[in-house]
Amino acid sequence: MKEIVINYVRHGSYLDSVALMQFSKKLLKLPGVNEAAIMMGTPGNLQIMADAKLLDESIKDLEGGDMIIAVRADTRANAEDAIETAKNLLEKPKDRLDSNFSWKPKTLRSALAETPGTNLVLISVPGEFAAAEARKAIRRGLHVMIFSDNVSVEDERALKMEAKAQNCLMMGPDCGTAILNGVPLAFANKVPRGNIGIIGASGTGIQEVSTLIAKHGGGVSHAIGVGGRDLRSEIGGITTLMALEILERDPATIHIVLISKPPSPDIVKKVLRKVAVSKKQVTVCFIGMQSCQLPGNANFAATLKAAAESALNKKFLKDDTMAERGFKENIDTPSFVRGLYSGGTLCAEAQVIFKTAGETLVSNAPIPGVKTMNECNETHSFVDLGADEYTQGKPHPMIDPSVRNAQLRDALSDERVGVILFDIVIGFGSHHDPAGHIKEFLANYTGVKTILIASVTGTETDPQELKLQIAKLKDAGVLVASSNADAASLALVFLKKLS
Amino acid sequence: MELIEVANKEALKRMLSADLILVDVVPAKEVIPGLDKMVVLHAGPPIEWPQMCGPMRGAVTGMAVFEGWAENLASAETMAALNSFKFFPNHHFNAVGPMTGMTTCSQPVMIIENRTFGNKAFCTINEGLGKVMRFGGNDEEVINKLHWLKEVFGPALGAAIREIGGISLKNIVARGLTMGDEMHQRNVACSGLILRTLAPALARTMVDKEQLSECLSFIGGNDQFFLNIAMAIGKAIMDPVKNIKGCSIVTAMCRNGTDFGIRISATGDEWFTAPVEMPEGLYFPGFSEADANPDMGDSTIIETIGLGGFAMGASPAVAGFVGAGVASEASAFTRKMSEITVGENPEWTIPSMDYKGVPSGIDIRLILETGLAPTINTGIAHKEPGVGQVGAGVVKAPMVCFEKALRALARSLGVI
Amino acid sequence: MKIQKKKDLLIEPLVVLNIGLESFAKDLEQQGVKVLHIDWSPPAGGDPELVNLLSKLGS
């Protein structure tokens, strides 16, 4: 088959050799095209094209400033199409190709060069790399929030000491929640600004307290997360103490709420010494502790709900009619409560309420005085599904509610379980529609005898919208209490009725 | 580690304080001791005849004929196979050379002096485009041109430079950057600028009008004339940075068509090598990847000093060689290279990037931390000797080189 | 202890650098917070020997 060579000359048009080579590459992809080039008609280029058998006899009297489109193809039609394509390409303004090559900063160093006004670095890389990134930030005098866990205690201590020396706040590691200047960070809710400051060693603890404050007409100045281990002896409460000082100096903060698991006695002393010199009212909420000797300016709250009430200095009204409306006949006895929680502190709060009521219970994340869960339990059980043993290689239930499905299934089909308690935590970071997911799941279980009780930790201004989430749960036959604590209390009421 | 930070600061300081003058052109043997008969300097890290690629072998045999060590190419090849020649990297003799990088005793070399530290760097004269020795060309035409360079152009260039009293080079590079050059793939502006300085001096020092015309045309007709000067600039800047204890800055990058070699300051002359990678780029009509020779040449010394691929932001047209990038993305390459360098050169700035200085001082720790290897703008040679350039593209330095260097750095500091 | 902050976190508007989960950066962007997401990847591709060396020789 004889190939066809066609040349086309464009006068008075100049393009860079590189640009022309890119066009040539496109022509080579066309059907039937064996060789193609678009080049300026210099003697050197003409030689190259001649060597590539791209020139036809028509090329004469060329000016150096002429552009040649040359195509060698299987058929005349192929060649002519290619020439047309080339002409179109040359007419069209270059379109912006997808940027594989847009620059995104790869390191803290280059990002800071780009944004020198940075004041906070939010770190959520795998734990083994988090410490190194935090160190870089602290050495540059930046505040840090470490969402990552699996950072060693030694690293945490060393970093917090360095941060302290630099007057930097280090929130975390294992800090899931913070609200600074009204901005929710990581897993947090949009709550109104107000005069209550929160310091929390727990993410969902901060979330429940801050949203309860919002639900009852109050607001939050700042919520500072300190990380799950800050109040352990090895760390010594470095960030908690710094946070107390920060909120002390903050004119917008009138009341401070401190939320944590019970710290060791030496740390409790240290923290309370600081609280004692504060000019502000402080609510101390050590979940799992019954009481605590406190200085005059401090109140003790045994639950998250009590902490919010103390901060607002009012008691929240409860909906007592729910116990009547929601009761289901024909429940077999004995009847146990199964709590399935995505928030660890919400699980703890429920345990506090049951333990205070004298009930026997077990948990995989027990508060002091509660036994650990094992396979065979003929008692109430409270499961923290965000704990390590459930999240190895799997997403956290707040991000992906479906990881709770298996437990729900088991509980619904377990005849000994009369009441299921669960939490729905919305806000930034959480799944976009956890209540919708539950509703869809429960559609397969209509007419079930188990009583379902939940609460929604969130606000109207959260992306998922509180009212919408509550409505979906109610549609699915779930009783929605106005707080996590109330949900647990409601479960107790049902237990009494059942026995 | 504090020691390394201090060492790297010192390295950058030395790089930026270089004062570079093109002082003369002389036969290589006059300035490179050890460049005797049968000694051939080549581009890249050490390599012997059996491993050499086609173009390099072509160049070696051509060189042997040019120097008169062999009667013809065939006997040169036999001699090479019998270990009659001694091969050394240009870098071992304060020299650099593009592509095959042949440097032998009789060839004229340009001398670039770094007046701040007193060291000198040498490079042969760029032969021009097409069938040339740096691509392994070795026919009569190629060898005749080498003779012309030795007998006519070299001495003429040397006389002109001496007459001026030496040519200051840093500013030419600075101006070239503002005119779209990056000094590796694109030297057209700098070549033009230096011609403007040389032309009157050549006119004053040359008696033969015919030869004057040949010399002016030679420079004027070669867009890449300045490339070899830019390479020697790189060598002259980096040599004083060698042997700073604990310093993790790259002092040399080069390829021999088989291996890519790097050196870092802390470990002096030790080479860290790995097989070269294939460039990704665009090919001239009639050629494709199947024709490409593996990466070759000492010209990566240009990236080592923050130009070439590192200064792509100054040369948007060259960015097209990536194959998918558009001109406006050129600055992304420069920003990427900023991630792996410790500083910027305030004298070599890129106007379209708000006069950002070219990223300078390549730190192997940053390379390994970010996973970003140095990006190099390179020409692609045909794998058959003597055919010439068949395309241009972007190639990355192999990560393995930097991994090896990191371990050596750690050993030198007693960390492992 | 008196804390003197060069940058008082609770007064100035937040300017955040995000390293890790991109969703955090997106959420902040959605709220109009100035945030820059870093295209982070594990050093040395995660190779344990090199990661260890880099942390010792660290930049």
mmCIF file of C-alpha atoms in Angstrom, chain B residues 64-309:
data_model
loop_
_atom_site.group_PDB
_atom_site.id
_atom_site.type_symbol
_atom_site.label_atom_id
_atom_site.label_comp_id
_atom_site.label_asym_id
_atom_site.label_seq_id
_atom_site.Cartn_x
_atom_site.Cartn_y
_atom_site.Cartn_z
ATOM 1 C CA ALA B 64 41.036 7.766 19.820
ATOM 2 C CA VAL B 65 41.162 8.543 16.099
ATOM 3 C CA PHE B 66 41.037 12.323 16.712
ATOM 4 C CA GLU B 67 43.918 12.094 19.169
ATOM 5 C CA GLY B 68 45.870 9.871 16.836
ATOM 6 C CA TRP B 69 46.011 6.927 19.224
ATOM 7 C CA ALA B 70 44.333 4.684 16.677
ATOM 8 C CA GLU B 71 44.467 4.513 12.893
ATOM 9 C CA ASN B 72 40.766 4.088 12.500
ATOM 10 C CA LEU B 73 37.570 3.362 14.402
ATOM 11 C CA ALA B 74 37.896 -0.409 14.061
ATOM 12 C CA SER B 75 41.372 -0.569 15.542
ATOM 13 C CA ALA B 76 40.260 1.867 18.251
ATOM 14 C CA GLU B 77 37.562 -0.566 19.194
ATOM 15 C CA THR B 78 40.040 -3.427 19.409
ATOM 16 C CA MET B 79 42.329 -1.327 21.559
ATOM 17 C CA ALA B 80 39.459 -0.446 23.854
ATOM 18 C CA ALA B 81 38.474 -4.076 24.253
ATOM 19 C CA LEU B 82 42.098 -4.839 25.151
ATOM 20 C CA ASN B 83 42.081 -2.229 27.954
ATOM 21 C CA SER B 84 44.490 0.042 26.147
ATOM 22 C CA PHE B 85 42.618 3.168 27.303
ATOM 23 C CA LYS B 86 42.212 4.425 30.838
ATOM 24 C CA PHE B 87 38.724 5.710 31.618
ATOM 25 C CA PHE B 88 37.894 8.177 34.388
ATOM 26 C CA PRO B 89 34.897 10.344 35.216
ATOM 27 C CA ASN B 90 35.267 14.027 34.271
ATOM 28 C CA HIS B 91 34.370 14.791 37.882
ATOM 29 C CA HIS B 92 37.625 13.256 39.111
ATOM 30 C CA PHE B 93 39.580 15.904 37.222
ATOM 31 C CA ASN B 94 37.599 19.069 37.971
ATOM 32 C CA ALA B 95 35.773 18.690 34.656
ATOM 33 C CA VAL B 96 32.301 18.089 33.296
ATOM 34 C CA GLY B 97 31.037 17.157 29.838
ATOM 35 C CA PRO B 98 27.585 16.853 28.226
ATOM 36 C CA MET B 99 26.174 13.521 27.003
ATOM 37 C CA THR B 100 29.166 11.230 26.314
ATOM 38 C CA GLY B 101 31.279 13.979 27.868
ATOM 39 C CA MET B 102 34.571 13.085 26.197
ATOM 40 C CA THR B 103 37.543 15.065 27.502
ATOM 41 C CA THR B 104 41.012 14.191 26.167
ATOM 42 C CA CYS B 105 44.439 15.864 26.184
ATOM 43 C CA SER B 106 44.357 17.803 22.920
ATOM 44 C CA GLN B 107 40.831 19.200 23.089
ATOM 45 C CA PRO B 108 40.417 22.849 24.002
ATOM 46 C CA VAL B 109 38.666 23.310 27.333
ATOM 47 C CA MET B 110 37.036 26.411 28.749
ATOM 48 C CA ILE B 111 38.308 27.421 32.178
ATOM 49 C CA ILE B 112 35.769 28.770 34.687
ATOM 50 C CA GLU B 113 37.301 30.092 37.854
ATOM 51 C CA ASN B 114 35.448 30.497 41.163
ATOM 52 C CA ARG B 115 37.368 33.507 42.449
ATOM 53 C CA THR B 116 35.865 33.252 45.953
ATOM 54 C CA PHE B 117 37.568 29.933 46.584
ATOM 55 C CA GLY B 118 40.231 29.876 43.875
ATOM 56 C CA ASN B 119 39.082 26.606 42.312
ATOM 57 C CA LYS B 120 38.676 26.004 38.599
ATOM 58 C CA ALA B 121 36.333 23.886 36.507
ATOM 59 C CA PHE B 122 36.816 22.732 32.918
ATOM 60 C CA CYS B 123 34.523 21.858 30.055
ATOM 61 C CA THR B 124 34.993 21.269 26.338
ATOM 62 C CA ILE B 125 33.298 23.525 23.795
ATOM 63 C CA ASN B 126 29.785 22.616 22.668
ATOM 64 C CA GLU B 127 30.051 21.224 19.153
ATOM 65 C CA GLY B 128 26.594 22.275 18.019
ATOM 66 C CA LEU B 129 23.532 20.249 17.050
ATOM 67 C CA GLY B 130 23.071 17.108 14.927
ATOM 68 C CA LYS B 131 25.744 14.476 14.330
ATOM 69 C CA VAL B 132 28.318 15.348 16.962
ATOM 70 C CA MET B 133 30.698 13.484 19.232
ATOM 71 C CA ARG B 134 28.693 14.116 22.344
ATOM 72 C CA PHE B 135 26.012 11.893 20.838
ATOM 73 C CA GLY B 136 28.604 9.335 19.779
ATOM 74 C CA GLY B 137 29.189 10.676 16.274
ATOM 75 C CA ASN B 138 32.619 9.691 15.026
ATOM 76 C CA ASP B 139 32.743 10.033 11.260
ATOM 77 C CA GLU B 140 35.079 12.230 9.285
ATOM 78 C CA GLU B 141 32.798 15.241 9.569
ATOM 79 C CA VAL B 142 32.714 14.995 13.346
ATOM 80 C CA ILE B 143 36.451 14.554 13.695
ATOM 81 C CA ASN B 144 37.166 17.389 11.308
ATOM 82 C CA LYS B 145 35.064 19.687 13.408
ATOM 83 C CA LEU B 146 36.974 18.635 16.512
ATOM 84 C CA HIS B 147 40.175 19.541 14.678
ATOM 85 C CA TRP B 148 38.704 22.908 13.768
ATOM 86 C CA LEU B 149 37.756 23.506 17.391
ATOM 87 C CA LYS B 150 41.280 22.580 18.453
ATOM 88 C CA GLU B 151 43.127 24.598 15.842
ATOM 89 C CA VAL B 152 40.878 27.560 15.104
ATOM 90 C CA PHE B 153 37.946 28.154 17.402
ATOM 91 C CA GLY B 154 39.475 27.159 20.721
ATOM 92 C CA PRO B 155 42.523 29.416 20.422
ATOM 93 C CA ALA B 156 40.375 32.241 19.004
ATOM 94 C CA LEU B 157 37.917 31.997 21.857
ATOM 95 C CA GLY B 158 40.754 31.910 24.368
ATOM 96 C CA ALA B 159 42.402 34.987 22.883
ATOM 97 C CA ALA B 160 39.138 36.925 22.868
ATOM 98 C CA ILE B 161 38.412 36.043 26.495
ATOM 99 C CA ARG B 162 41.911 37.023 27.567
ATOM 100 C CA GLU B 163 41.615 40.273 25.681
ATOM 101 C CA ILE B 164 38.462 41.197 27.622
ATOM 102 C CA GLY B 165 40.111 40.137 30.841
ATOM 103 C CA GLY B 166 37.661 37.387 31.595
ATOM 104 C CA ILE B 167 33.848 37.270 31.411
ATOM 105 C CA SER B 168 31.760 37.434 34.574
ATOM 106 C CA LEU B 169 29.078 34.729 34.336
ATOM 107 C CA LYS B 170 26.642 34.963 37.234
ATOM 108 C CA ASN B 171 24.889 37.947 35.773
ATOM 109 C CA ILE B 172 24.510 36.313 32.352
ATOM 110 C CA VAL B 173 22.701 33.446 34.052
ATOM 111 C CA ALA B 174 20.533 35.894 35.997
ATOM 112 C CA ARG B 175 19.542 37.690 32.817
ATOM 113 C CA GLY B 176 18.970 34.430 30.979
ATOM 114 C CA LEU B 177 16.472 33.364 33.633
ATOM 115 C CA THR B 178 14.452 36.473 32.989
ATOM 116 C CA MET B 179 14.480 35.673 29.281
ATOM 117 C CA GLY B 180 13.138 32.122 29.405
ATOM 118 C CA ASP B 181 16.344 30.108 29.783
ATOM 119 C CA GLU B 182 16.791 27.435 32.405
ATOM 120 C CA MET B 183 20.361 26.633 31.288
ATOM 121 C CA HIS B 184 19.846 22.940 30.606
ATOM 122 C CA GLN B 185 17.337 22.423 27.828
ATOM 123 C CA ARG B 186 17.195 26.079 26.968
ATOM 124 C CA ASN B 187 20.276 28.291 26.636
ATOM 125 C CA VAL B 188 19.306 30.420 23.684
ATOM 126 C CA ALA B 189 19.203 33.707 25.623
ATOM 127 C CA CYS B 190 22.502 33.146 27.440
ATOM 128 C CA SER B 191 24.149 32.015 24.223
ATOM 129 C CA GLY B 192 22.993 35.260 22.619
ATOM 130 C CA LEU B 193 24.138 37.351 25.565
ATOM 131 C CA ILE B 194 27.632 35.917 25.613
ATOM 132 C CA LEU B 195 27.940 36.284 21.860
ATOM 133 C CA ARG B 196 27.337 40.001 22.325
ATOM 134 C CA THR B 197 30.334 40.157 24.662
ATOM 135 C CA LEU B 198 32.546 37.864 22.596
ATOM 136 C CA ALA B 199 31.848 39.236 19.114
ATOM 137 C CA PRO B 200 33.707 42.542 19.446
ATOM 138 C CA ALA B 201 36.623 40.823 21.183
ATOM 139 C CA LEU B 202 36.811 38.179 18.473
ATOM 140 C CA ALA B 203 36.698 40.952 15.871
ATOM 141 C CA ARG B 204 39.581 42.723 17.604
ATOM 142 C CA THR B 205 41.754 39.641 18.073
ATOM 143 C CA MET B 206 41.203 37.714 14.863
ATOM 144 C CA VAL B 207 43.098 38.658 11.763
ATOM 145 C CA ASP B 208 41.581 36.207 9.283
ATOM 146 C CA LYS B 209 38.134 37.496 8.249
ATOM 147 C CA GLU B 210 37.064 34.103 6.966
ATOM 148 C CA GLN B 211 37.888 32.469 10.278
ATOM 149 C CA LEU B 212 36.222 35.311 12.188
ATOM 150 C CA SER B 213 33.087 34.729 10.177
ATOM 151 C CA GLU B 214 33.241 30.971 10.856
ATOM 152 C CA CYS B 215 33.681 31.552 14.580
ATOM 153 C CA LEU B 216 30.838 34.050 14.843
ATOM 154 C CA SER B 217 28.541 31.752 12.845
ATOM 155 C CA PHE B 218 29.543 28.823 15.001
ATOM 156 C CA ILE B 219 28.424 30.566 18.176
ATOM 157 C CA GLY B 220 25.477 32.306 16.547
ATOM 158 C CA GLY B 221 24.146 29.096 15.036
ATOM 159 C CA ASN B 222 24.196 27.078 18.243
ATOM 160 C CA ASP B 223 21.298 27.667 20.653
ATOM 161 C CA GLN B 224 23.039 25.450 23.172
ATOM 162 C CA PHE B 225 26.479 27.120 23.036
ATOM 163 C CA PHE B 226 26.142 28.279 26.646
ATOM 164 C CA LEU B 227 25.264 24.783 27.931
ATOM 165 C CA ASN B 228 28.874 23.753 28.461
ATOM 166 C CA ILE B 229 29.645 27.014 30.236
ATOM 167 C CA ALA B 230 26.617 26.519 32.482
ATOM 168 C CA MET B 231 27.884 23.034 33.318
ATOM 169 C CA ALA B 232 31.323 24.313 34.235
ATOM 170 C CA ILE B 233 29.632 26.981 36.360
ATOM 171 C CA GLY B 234 27.892 24.174 38.223
ATOM 172 C CA LYS B 235 31.129 22.299 38.806
ATOM 173 C CA ALA B 236 32.934 25.460 39.925
ATOM 174 C CA ILE B 237 30.172 26.278 42.419
ATOM 175 C CA MET B 238 29.909 22.798 43.902
ATOM 176 C CA ASP B 239 33.544 21.714 44.255
ATOM 177 C CA PRO B 240 34.225 24.023 47.263
ATOM 178 C CA VAL B 241 31.188 22.477 48.988
ATOM 179 C CA LYS B 242 32.827 19.039 49.197
ATOM 180 C CA ASN B 243 33.850 17.477 52.490
ATOM 181 C CA ILE B 244 31.889 19.485 55.051
ATOM 182 C CA LYS B 245 31.408 17.104 57.967
ATOM 183 C CA GLY B 246 27.814 16.002 58.404
ATOM 184 C CA CYS B 247 26.620 17.932 55.364
ATOM 185 C CA SER B 248 23.741 16.243 53.506
ATOM 186 C CA ILE B 249 23.808 18.520 50.444
ATOM 187 C CA VAL B 250 24.256 16.940 47.001
ATOM 188 C CA THR B 251 27.503 18.101 45.387
ATOM 189 C CA ALA B 252 27.263 16.224 42.082
ATOM 190 C CA MET B 253 24.750 14.379 39.928
ATOM 191 C CA CYS B 254 25.747 12.740 36.648
ATOM 192 C CA ARG B 255 25.054 9.771 34.355
ATOM 193 C CA ASN B 256 27.103 7.575 32.043
ATOM 194 C CA GLY B 257 24.298 6.012 30.027
ATOM 195 C CA THR B 258 24.166 3.051 32.403
ATOM 196 C CA ASP B 259 24.367 4.408 35.922
ATOM 197 C CA PHE B 260 23.256 7.559 37.665
ATOM 198 C CA GLY B 261 25.800 8.747 40.236
ATOM 199 C CA ILE B 262 25.563 11.289 43.038
ATOM 200 C CA ARG B 263 27.941 12.651 45.651
ATOM 201 C CA ILE B 264 27.112 14.413 48.906
ATOM 202 C CA SER B 265 29.296 16.874 50.768
ATOM 203 C CA ALA B 266 29.834 14.797 53.916
ATOM 204 C CA THR B 267 31.323 11.827 52.110
ATOM 205 C CA GLY B 268 33.535 13.721 49.638
ATOM 206 C CA ASP B 269 34.328 11.743 46.520
ATOM 207 C CA GLU B 270 32.304 8.642 47.294
ATOM 208 C CA TRP B 271 29.830 7.757 44.511
ATOM 209 C CA PHE B 272 26.314 6.484 45.202
ATOM 210 C CA THR B 273 24.996 4.892 42.051
ATOM 211 C CA ALA B 274 21.905 3.201 40.655
ATOM 212 C CA PRO B 275 20.729 2.330 37.137
ATOM 213 C CA VAL B 276 19.531 5.389 35.207
ATOM 214 C CA GLU B 277 15.816 5.889 34.645
ATOM 215 C CA MET B 278 14.222 6.453 31.253
ATOM 216 C CA PRO B 279 13.222 10.026 30.438
ATOM 217 C CA GLU B 280 9.588 10.800 29.762
ATOM 218 C CA GLY B 281 9.233 13.221 26.967
ATOM 219 C CA LEU B 282 8.495 14.168 23.421
ATOM 220 C CA TYR B 283 10.280 12.825 20.372
ATOM 221 C CA PHE B 284 11.200 14.479 17.107
ATOM 222 C CA PRO B 285 9.302 13.182 14.096
ATOM 223 C CA GLY B 286 10.454 9.768 13.036
ATOM 224 C CA PHE B 287 11.619 8.782 16.490
ATOM 225 C CA SER B 288 10.107 7.156 19.537
ATOM 226 C CA GLU B 289 10.983 5.711 22.911
ATOM 227 C CA ALA B 290 12.264 2.591 21.167
ATOM 228 C CA ASP B 291 15.122 4.683 19.773
ATOM 229 C CA ALA B 292 16.114 6.331 23.017
ATOM 230 C CA ASN B 293 19.459 5.913 24.703
ATOM 231 C CA PRO B 294 19.378 5.713 28.493
ATOM 232 C CA ASP B 295 20.064 8.902 30.366
ATOM 233 C CA MET B 296 23.595 10.250 29.963
ATOM 234 C CA GLY B 297 25.799 13.250 30.685
ATOM 235 C CA ASP B 298 27.282 15.444 33.416
ATOM 236 C CA SER B 299 24.722 18.151 32.670
ATOM 237 C CA THR B 300 22.756 17.284 35.790
ATOM 238 C CA ILE B 301 25.309 19.473 37.583
ATOM 239 C CA ILE B 302 23.004 22.235 36.356
ATOM 240 C CA GLU B 303 20.096 20.960 38.455
ATOM 241 C CA THR B 304 22.538 20.551 41.334
ATOM 242 C CA ILE B 305 22.899 24.347 41.450
ATOM 243 C CA GLY B 306 19.184 25.064 41.185
ATOM 244 C CA LEU B 307 18.835 25.583 37.427
ATOM 245 C CA GLY B 308 17.472 23.315 34.687
ATOM 246 C CA GLY B 309 14.447 21.409 35.956
#
